[in-house]
CSV table of C-alpha atoms in Angstrom, one decimal:
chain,number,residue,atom,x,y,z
A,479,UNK,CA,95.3,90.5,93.8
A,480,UNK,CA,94.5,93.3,96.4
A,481,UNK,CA,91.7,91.9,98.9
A,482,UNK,CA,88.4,94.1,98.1
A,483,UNK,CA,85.4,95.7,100.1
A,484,UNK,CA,82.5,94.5,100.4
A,485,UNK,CA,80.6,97.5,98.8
A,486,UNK,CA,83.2,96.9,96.0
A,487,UNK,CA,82.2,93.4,95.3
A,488,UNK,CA,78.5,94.4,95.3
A,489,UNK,CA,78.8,97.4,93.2
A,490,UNK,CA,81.1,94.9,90.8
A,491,UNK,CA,78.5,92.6,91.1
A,492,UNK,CA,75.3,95.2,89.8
A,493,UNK,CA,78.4,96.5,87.5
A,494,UNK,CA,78.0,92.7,86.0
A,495,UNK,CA,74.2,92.7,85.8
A,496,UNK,CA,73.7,95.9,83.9
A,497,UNK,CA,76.2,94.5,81.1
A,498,UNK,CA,74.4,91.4,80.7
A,499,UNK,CA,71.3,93.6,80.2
A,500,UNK,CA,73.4,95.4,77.9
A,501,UNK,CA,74.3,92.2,76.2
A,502,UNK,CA,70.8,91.1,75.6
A,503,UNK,CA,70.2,94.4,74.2
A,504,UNK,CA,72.8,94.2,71.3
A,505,UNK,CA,75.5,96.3,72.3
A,506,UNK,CA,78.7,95.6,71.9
A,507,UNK,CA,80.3,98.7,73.9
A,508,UNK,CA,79.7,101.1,77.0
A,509,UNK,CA,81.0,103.6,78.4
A,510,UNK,CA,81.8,104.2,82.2
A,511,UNK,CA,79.1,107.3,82.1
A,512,UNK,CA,76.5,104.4,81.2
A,513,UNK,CA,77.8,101.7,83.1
A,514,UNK,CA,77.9,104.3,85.8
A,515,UNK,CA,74.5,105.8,85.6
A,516,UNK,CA,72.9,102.5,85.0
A,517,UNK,CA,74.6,101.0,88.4
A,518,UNK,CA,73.5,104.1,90.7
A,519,UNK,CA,76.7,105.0,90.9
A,520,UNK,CA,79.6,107.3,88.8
A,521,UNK,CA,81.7,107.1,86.5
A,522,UNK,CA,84.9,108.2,88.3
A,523,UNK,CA,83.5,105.0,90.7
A,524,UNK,CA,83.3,102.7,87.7
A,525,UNK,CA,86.7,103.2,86.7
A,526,UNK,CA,88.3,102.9,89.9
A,527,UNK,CA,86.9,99.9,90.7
A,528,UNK,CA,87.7,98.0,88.0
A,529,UNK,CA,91.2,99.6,87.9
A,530,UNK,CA,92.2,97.1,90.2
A,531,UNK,CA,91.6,94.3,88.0
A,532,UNK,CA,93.5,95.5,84.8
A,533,UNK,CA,92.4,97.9,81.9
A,534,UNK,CA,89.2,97.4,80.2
A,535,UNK,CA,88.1,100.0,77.7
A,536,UNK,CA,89.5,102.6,75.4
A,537,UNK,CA,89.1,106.1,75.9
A,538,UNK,CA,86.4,107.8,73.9
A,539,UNK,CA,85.1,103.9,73.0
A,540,UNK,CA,84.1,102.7,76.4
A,541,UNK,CA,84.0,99.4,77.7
A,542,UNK,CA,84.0,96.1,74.8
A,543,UNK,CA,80.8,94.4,76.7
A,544,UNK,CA,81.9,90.7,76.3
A,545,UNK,CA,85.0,91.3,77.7
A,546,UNK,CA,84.3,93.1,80.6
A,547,UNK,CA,81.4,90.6,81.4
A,548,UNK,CA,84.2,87.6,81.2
A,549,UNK,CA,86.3,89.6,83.4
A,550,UNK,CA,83.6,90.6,86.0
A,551,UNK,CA,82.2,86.7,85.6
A,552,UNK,CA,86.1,85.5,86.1
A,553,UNK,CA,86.6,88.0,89.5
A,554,UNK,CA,83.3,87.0,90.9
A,555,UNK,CA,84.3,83.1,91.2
A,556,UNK,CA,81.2,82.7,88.4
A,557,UNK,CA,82.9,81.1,86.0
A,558,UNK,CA,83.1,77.7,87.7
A,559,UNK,CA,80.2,75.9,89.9
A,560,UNK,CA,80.4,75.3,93.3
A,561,UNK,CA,79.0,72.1,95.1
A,562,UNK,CA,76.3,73.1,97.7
A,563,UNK,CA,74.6,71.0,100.5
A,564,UNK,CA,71.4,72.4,101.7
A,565,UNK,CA,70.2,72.3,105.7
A,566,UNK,CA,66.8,72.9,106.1
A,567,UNK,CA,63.8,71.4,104.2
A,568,UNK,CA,61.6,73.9,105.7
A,569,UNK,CA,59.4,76.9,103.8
A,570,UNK,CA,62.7,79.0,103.0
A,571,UNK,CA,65.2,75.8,102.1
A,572,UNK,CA,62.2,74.9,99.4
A,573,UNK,CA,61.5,78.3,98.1
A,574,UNK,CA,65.7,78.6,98.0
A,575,UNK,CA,66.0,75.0,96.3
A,576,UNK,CA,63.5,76.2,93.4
A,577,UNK,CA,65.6,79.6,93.1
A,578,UNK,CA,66.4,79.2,89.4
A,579,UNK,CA,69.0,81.7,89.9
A,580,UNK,CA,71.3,79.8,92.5
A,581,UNK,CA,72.1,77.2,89.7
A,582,UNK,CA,72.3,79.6,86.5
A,583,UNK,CA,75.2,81.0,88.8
A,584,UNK,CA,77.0,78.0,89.7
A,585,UNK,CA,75.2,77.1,93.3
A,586,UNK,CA,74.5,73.7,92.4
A,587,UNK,CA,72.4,72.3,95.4
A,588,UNK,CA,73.6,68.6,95.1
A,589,UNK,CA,71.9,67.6,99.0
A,590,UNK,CA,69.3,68.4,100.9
A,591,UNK,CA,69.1,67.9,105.2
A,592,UNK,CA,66.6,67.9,107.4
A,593,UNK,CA,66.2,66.4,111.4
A,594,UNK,CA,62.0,66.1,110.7
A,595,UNK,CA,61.0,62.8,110.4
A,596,UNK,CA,58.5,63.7,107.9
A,597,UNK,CA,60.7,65.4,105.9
A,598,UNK,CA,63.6,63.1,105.4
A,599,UNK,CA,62.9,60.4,102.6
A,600,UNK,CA,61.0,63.5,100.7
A,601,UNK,CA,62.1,63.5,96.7
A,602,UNK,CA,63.3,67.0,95.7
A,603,UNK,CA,63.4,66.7,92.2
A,604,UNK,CA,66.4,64.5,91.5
A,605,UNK,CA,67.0,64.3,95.7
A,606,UNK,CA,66.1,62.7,98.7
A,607,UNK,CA,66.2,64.9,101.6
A,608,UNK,CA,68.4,63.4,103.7
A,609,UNK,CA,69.4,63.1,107.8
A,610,UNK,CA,71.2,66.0,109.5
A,611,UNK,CA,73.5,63.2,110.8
A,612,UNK,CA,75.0,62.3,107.3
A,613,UNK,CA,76.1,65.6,106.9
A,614,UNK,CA,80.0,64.7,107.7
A,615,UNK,CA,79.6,61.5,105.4
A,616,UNK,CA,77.8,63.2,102.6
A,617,UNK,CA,80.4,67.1,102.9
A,618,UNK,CA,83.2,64.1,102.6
A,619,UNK,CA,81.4,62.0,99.5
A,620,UNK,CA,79.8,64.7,97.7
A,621,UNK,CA,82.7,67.3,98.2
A,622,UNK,CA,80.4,70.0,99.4
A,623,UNK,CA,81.8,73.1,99.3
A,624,UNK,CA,79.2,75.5,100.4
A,625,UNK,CA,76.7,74.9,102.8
A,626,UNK,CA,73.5,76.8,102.8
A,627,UNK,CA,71.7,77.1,106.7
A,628,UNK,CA,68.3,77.2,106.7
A,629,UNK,CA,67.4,76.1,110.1
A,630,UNK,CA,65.8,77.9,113.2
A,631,UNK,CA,68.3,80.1,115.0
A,632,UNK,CA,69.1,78.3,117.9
A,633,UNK,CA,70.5,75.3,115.8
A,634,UNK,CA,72.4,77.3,113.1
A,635,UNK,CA,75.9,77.6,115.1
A,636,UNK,CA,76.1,73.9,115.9
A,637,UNK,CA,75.3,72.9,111.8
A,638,UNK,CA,77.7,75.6,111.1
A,639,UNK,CA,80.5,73.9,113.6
A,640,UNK,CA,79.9,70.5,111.9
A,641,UNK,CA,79.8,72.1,108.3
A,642,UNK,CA,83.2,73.5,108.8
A,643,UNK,CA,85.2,70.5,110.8
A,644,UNK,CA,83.5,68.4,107.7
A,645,UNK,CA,85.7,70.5,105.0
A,646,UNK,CA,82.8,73.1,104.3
A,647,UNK,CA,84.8,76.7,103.0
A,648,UNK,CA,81.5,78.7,102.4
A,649,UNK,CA,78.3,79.4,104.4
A,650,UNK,CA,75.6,81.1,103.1
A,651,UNK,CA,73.6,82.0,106.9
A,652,UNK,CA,69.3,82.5,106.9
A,653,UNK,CA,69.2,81.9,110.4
A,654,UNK,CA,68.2,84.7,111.9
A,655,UNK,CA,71.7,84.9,114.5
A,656,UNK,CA,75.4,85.9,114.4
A,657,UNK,CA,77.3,82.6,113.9
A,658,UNK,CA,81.4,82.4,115.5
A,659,UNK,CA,83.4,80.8,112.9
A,660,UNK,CA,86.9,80.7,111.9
A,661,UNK,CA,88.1,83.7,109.1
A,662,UNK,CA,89.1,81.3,106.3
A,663,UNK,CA,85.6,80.6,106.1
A,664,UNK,CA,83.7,82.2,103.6
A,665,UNK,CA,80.4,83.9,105.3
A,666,UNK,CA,77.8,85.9,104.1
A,667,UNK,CA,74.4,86.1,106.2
A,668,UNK,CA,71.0,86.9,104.5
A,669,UNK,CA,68.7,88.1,107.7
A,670,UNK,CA,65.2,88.7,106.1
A,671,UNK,CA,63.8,89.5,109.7
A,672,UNK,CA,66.7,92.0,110.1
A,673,UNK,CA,65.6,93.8,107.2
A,674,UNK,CA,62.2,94.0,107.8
A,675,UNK,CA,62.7,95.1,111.0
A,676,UNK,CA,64.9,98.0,109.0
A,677,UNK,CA,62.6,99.2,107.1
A,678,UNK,CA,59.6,99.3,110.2
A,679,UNK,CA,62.4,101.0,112.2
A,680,UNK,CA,62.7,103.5,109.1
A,681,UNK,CA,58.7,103.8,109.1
A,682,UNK,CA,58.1,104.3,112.6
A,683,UNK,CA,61.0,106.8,112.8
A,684,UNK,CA,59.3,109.1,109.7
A,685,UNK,CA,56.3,109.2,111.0
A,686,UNK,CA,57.3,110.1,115.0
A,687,UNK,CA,59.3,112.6,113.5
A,688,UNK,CA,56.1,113.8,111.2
A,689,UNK,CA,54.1,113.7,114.7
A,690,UNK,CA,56.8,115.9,116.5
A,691,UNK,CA,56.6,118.4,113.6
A,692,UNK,CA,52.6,118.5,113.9
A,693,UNK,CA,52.6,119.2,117.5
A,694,UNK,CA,55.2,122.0,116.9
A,695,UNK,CA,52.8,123.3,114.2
A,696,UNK,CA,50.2,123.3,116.4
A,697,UNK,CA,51.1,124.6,119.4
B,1262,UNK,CA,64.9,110.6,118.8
B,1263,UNK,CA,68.2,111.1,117.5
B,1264,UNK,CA,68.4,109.2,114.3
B,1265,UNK,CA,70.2,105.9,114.4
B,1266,UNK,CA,72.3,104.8,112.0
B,1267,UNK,CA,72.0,101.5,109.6
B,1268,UNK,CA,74.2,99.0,111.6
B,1269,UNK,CA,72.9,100.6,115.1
B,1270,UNK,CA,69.3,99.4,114.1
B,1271,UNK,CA,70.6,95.9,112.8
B,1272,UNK,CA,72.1,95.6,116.6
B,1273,UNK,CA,68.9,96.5,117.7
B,1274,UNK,CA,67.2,93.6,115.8
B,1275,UNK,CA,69.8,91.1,116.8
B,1276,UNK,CA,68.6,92.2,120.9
B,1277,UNK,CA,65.3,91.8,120.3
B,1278,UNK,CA,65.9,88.6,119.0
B,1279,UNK,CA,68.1,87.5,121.5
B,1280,UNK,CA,65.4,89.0,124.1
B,1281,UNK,CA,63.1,87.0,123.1
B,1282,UNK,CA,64.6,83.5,123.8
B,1283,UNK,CA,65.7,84.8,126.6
B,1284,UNK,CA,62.0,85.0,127.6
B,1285,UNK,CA,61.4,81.5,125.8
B,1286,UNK,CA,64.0,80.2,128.3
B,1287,UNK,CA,62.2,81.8,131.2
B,1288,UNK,CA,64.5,84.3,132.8
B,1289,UNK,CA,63.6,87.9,133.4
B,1290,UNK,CA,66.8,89.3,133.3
B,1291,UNK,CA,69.6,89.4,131.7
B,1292,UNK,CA,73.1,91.3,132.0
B,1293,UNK,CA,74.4,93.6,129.4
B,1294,UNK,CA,77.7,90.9,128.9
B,1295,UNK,CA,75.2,87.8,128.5
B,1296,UNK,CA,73.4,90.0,126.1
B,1297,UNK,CA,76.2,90.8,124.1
B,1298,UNK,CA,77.8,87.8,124.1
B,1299,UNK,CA,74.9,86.1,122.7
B,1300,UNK,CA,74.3,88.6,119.7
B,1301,UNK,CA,77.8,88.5,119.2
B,1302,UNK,CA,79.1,92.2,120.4
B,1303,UNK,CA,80.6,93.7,123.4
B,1304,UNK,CA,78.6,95.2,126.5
B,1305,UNK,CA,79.6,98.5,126.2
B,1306,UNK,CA,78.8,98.6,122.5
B,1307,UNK,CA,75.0,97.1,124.0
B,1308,UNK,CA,75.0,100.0,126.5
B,1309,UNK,CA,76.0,102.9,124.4
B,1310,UNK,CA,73.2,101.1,121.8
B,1311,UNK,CA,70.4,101.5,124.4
B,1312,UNK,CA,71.5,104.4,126.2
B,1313,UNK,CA,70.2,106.2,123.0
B,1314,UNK,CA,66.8,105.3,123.7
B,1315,UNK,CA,66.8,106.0,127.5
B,1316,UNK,CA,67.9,104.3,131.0
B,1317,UNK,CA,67.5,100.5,131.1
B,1318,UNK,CA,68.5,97.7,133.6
B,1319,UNK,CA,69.8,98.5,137.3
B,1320,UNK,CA,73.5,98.3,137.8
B,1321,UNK,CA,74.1,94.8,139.4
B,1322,UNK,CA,70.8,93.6,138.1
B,1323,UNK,CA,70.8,93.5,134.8
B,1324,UNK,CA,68.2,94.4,132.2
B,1325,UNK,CA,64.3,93.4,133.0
B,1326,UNK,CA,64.0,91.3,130.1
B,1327,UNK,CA,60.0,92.0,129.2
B,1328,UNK,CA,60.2,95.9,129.7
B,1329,UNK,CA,63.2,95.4,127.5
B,1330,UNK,CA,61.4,93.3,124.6
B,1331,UNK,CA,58.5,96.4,124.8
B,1332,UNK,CA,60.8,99.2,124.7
B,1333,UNK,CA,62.9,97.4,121.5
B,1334,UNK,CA,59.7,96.8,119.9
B,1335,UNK,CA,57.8,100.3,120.0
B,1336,UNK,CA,61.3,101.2,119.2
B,1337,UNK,CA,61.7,99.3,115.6
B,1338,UNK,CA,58.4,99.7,114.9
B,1339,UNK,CA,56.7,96.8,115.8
B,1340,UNK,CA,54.0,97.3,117.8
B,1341,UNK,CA,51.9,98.3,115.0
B,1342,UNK,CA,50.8,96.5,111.7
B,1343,UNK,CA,51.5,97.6,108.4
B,1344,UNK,CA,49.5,97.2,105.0
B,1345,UNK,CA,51.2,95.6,102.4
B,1346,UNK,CA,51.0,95.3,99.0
B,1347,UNK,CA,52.8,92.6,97.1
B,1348,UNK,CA,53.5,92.9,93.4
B,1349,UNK,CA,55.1,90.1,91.5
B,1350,UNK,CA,53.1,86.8,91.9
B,1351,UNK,CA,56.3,84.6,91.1
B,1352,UNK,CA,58.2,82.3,92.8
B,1353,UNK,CA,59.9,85.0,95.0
B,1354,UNK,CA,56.6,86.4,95.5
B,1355,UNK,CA,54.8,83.0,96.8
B,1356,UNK,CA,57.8,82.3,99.3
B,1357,UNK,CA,57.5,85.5,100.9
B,1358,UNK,CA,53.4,85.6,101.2
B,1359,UNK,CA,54.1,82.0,102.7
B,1360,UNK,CA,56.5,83.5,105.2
B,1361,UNK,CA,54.8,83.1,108.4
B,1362,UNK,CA,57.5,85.6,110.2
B,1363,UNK,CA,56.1,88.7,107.8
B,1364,UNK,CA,52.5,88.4,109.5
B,1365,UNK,CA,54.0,87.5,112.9
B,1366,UNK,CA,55.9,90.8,113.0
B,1367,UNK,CA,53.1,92.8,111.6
B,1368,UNK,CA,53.3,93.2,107.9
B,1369,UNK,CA,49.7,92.5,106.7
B,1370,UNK,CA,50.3,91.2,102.7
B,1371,UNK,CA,46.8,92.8,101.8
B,1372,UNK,CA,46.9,92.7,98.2
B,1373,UNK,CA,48.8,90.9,95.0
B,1374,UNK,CA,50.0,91.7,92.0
B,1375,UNK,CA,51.1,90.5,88.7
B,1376,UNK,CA,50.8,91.4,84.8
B,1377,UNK,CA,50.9,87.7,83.9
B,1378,UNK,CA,47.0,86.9,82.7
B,1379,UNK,CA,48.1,83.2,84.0
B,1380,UNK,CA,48.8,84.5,87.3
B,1381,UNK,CA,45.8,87.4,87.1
B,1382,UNK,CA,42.9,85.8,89.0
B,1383,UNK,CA,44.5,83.1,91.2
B,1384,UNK,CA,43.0,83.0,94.6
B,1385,UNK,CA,45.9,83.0,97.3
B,1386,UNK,CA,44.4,82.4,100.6
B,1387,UNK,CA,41.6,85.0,100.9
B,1388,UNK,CA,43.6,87.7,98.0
B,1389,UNK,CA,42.8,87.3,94.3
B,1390,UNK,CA,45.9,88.0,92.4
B,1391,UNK,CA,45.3,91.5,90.8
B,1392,UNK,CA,46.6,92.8,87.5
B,1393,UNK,CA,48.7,95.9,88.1
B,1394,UNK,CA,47.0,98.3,86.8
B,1395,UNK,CA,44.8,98.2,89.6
B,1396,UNK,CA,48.1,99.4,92.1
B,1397,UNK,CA,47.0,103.1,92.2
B,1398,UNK,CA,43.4,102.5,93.2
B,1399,UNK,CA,44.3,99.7,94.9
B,1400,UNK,CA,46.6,101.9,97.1
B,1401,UNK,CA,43.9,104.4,98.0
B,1402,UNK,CA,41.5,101.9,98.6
B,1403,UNK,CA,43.5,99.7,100.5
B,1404,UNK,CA,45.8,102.1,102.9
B,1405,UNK,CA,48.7,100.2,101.3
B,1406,UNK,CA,51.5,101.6,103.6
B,1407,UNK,CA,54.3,99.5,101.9
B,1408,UNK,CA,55.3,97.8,98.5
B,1409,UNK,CA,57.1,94.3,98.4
B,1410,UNK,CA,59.0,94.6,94.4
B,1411,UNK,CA,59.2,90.6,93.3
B,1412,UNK,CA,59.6,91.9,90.5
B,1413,UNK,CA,62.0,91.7,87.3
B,1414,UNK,CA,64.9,94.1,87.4
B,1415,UNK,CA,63.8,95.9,84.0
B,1416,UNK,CA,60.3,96.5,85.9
B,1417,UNK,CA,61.5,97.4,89.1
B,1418,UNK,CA,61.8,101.6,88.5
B,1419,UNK,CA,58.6,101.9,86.9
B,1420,UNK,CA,56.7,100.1,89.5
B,1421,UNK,CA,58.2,102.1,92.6
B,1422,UNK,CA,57.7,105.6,91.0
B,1423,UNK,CA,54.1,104.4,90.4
B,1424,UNK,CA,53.8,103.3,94.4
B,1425,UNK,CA,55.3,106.2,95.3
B,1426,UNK,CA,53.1,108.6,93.3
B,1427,UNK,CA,50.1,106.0,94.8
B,1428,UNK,CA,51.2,107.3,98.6
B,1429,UNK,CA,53.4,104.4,99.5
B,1430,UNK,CA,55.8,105.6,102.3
B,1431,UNK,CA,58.0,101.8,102.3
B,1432,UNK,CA,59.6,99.8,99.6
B,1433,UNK,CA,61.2,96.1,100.3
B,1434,UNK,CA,62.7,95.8,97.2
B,1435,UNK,CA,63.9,92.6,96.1
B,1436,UNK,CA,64.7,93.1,92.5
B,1437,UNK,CA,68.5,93.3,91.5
B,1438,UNK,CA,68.6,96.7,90.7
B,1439,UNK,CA,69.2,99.8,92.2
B,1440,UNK,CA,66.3,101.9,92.8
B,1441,UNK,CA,66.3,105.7,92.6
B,1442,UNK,CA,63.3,107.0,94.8
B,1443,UNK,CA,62.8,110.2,96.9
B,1444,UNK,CA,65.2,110.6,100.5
B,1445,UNK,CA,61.7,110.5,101.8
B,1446,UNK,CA,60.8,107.4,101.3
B,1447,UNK,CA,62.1,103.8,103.9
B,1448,UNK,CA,63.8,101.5,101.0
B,1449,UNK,CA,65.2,98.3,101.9
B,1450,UNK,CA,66.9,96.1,99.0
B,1451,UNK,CA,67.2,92.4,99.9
B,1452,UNK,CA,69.9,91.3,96.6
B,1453,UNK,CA,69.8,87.3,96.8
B,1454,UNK,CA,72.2,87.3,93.7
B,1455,UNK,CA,74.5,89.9,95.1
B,1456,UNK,CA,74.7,88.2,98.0
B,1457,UNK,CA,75.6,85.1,96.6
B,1458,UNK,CA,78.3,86.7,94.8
B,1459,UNK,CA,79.2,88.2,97.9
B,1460,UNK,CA,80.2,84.9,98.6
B,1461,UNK,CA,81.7,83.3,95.5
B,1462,UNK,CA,84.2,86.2,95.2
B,1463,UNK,CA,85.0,85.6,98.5
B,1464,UNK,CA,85.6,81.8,97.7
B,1465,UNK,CA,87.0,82.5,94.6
B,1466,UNK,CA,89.7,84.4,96.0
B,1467,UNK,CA,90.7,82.5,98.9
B,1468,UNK,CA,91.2,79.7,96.4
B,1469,UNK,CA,93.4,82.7,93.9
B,1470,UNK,CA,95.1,82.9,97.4
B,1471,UNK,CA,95.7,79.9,98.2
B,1472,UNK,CA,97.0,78.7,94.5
B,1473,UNK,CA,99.6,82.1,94.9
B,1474,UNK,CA,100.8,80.1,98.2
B,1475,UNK,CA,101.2,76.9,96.7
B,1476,UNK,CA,102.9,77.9,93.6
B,1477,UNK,CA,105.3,80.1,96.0
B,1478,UNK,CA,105.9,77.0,98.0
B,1479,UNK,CA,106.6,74.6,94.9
B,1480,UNK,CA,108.9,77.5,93.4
């Protein structure tokens, strides 16, 4: 299978989301326009991008919803669940652990690190929050596959060097910093103070430009 | 100010971060290679970035690592507070009013949201939880500069072209859908469920690729 953008797999990945919708609303078929218009997108977009996985659809009837959903579900790794260990017992590691959403799509958090005293020994529903130090032990006994890094910035490369010489293929990155690893790893970073940042930057642009154009006005 | 693009402003953010435990450390400069190696780019790509904004650092000397910090701040925005207004009183919701990093770089949750009656009411911290039908005069009232959306996808639209009839000039949208709103207004989308199918497909297709290998190898 041809390797894939990243835009690609998000736009797949909002293609999926509007067909569930669809689903819950009783219909059995869509066509690209929908699909398209529905996802931000268009339909000459739709149809390219899932030309690379096969034909879905008959012209004039559109898409069979079911089907493409299995498809989308099959391309997107969603149809199995993957084994997740998660560092950080902090604010965003509890809000994440009681993210409904992780495990309805197959991120099943199966252990939880910390290096606080107070926090290890903590039950987390059906866990116990756990040393950083048995991360190697518990990667090897639990078969974690993913490892989710919610720790301060300056310890996020060094859990991310131990997560990967454990076995770890995936890391899904909070920490606020660019982490070095090898390509066969899987990375994907989620940098809340990155986009906050963007959308002040966007703000404070606006309104300097709004400024410049009242001065000019004025003058 | 020329405007900057997207990935130009994420830089930015990663320097400012990087800046700032820099300072932590106690050094007051830093060279434009130590810089970049620590947010993970090259030196000229940190030059060329800052050269946009005017001259930094002496040749030999490095950058001055507080004027720096000032000049990256004023520049994304953050020397000023914003007023936000937070509408969806879910678990989402309650993770980001509880993150400390939203106050500390000057977004000001000043109001909550929900159409839950169970939610309606609830005191967080010194904000009663508002029903939100109260956004419009809640906007005016308030100065709210900026919308967080922790809200359901199916909601998401509505509640945006209401905030941006209201006068809101920011949305931080976290619901999974993709928002059409005016070129005028700053929207940022954080998609936690894109993102971790960012990272399953990517899994998912490393293991397709790695299965193609063996099966080659056993042929």
């Amino acid at each position: 299978m041809k390797k894939i953008s990243e835009p690609t797999v998000n736009r797949l990945s909002m293609y999926l989301r509007v067909l569930r919708q669809v689903e819950r609303e009783g219909a059995a078929t869509l066509s690209s326009e929908e699909l398209a218009r529905r996802a931000g997108t268009t339909a000459a977009q739709v149809r390219k991008d899932l030309s690379v996985f096969g034909t879905f659809g008959t012209r004039g009837r559109g898409y069979a919803v079911p089907e493409l959903v299995s498809a989308l579900r099959r391309i997107l790794g969603l149809e199995r669940s993957w084994r997740v260990g998660l560092v950080g017992a902090g604010k965003i590691g509890a809000a994440l652990f009681g993210y409904a959403d992780f495990r309805r799509q197959g991120f099943d958090i199966v252990a939880v690190f910390d290096v606080d005293p107070a926090k290890i020994g903590q039950r987390w529903d059906e866990l116990v929050v756990r040393p950083l130090e048995e991360l190697e032990t518990a990667a090897a006994a639990d078969a974690l596959e993913i490892i989710i890094l919610a720790v301060p910035a300056e310890a996020a490369q060094d859990v991310a060097d131990r997560a990967v010489r454990a076995g770890v293929r995936g890391i899904l990155n909070f920490a606020p910093v660019k982490l070095n690893l090898p390509e066969t790893l899987a990375l994907k970073n989620v940098n809340m103070a990155m986009e906050m940042e963007g959308l002040s930057y966007a703000l404070a642009s606006r309104e300097r430009a709004a400024r410049t154009t009242t001065r000019k006005r004025t003058a």
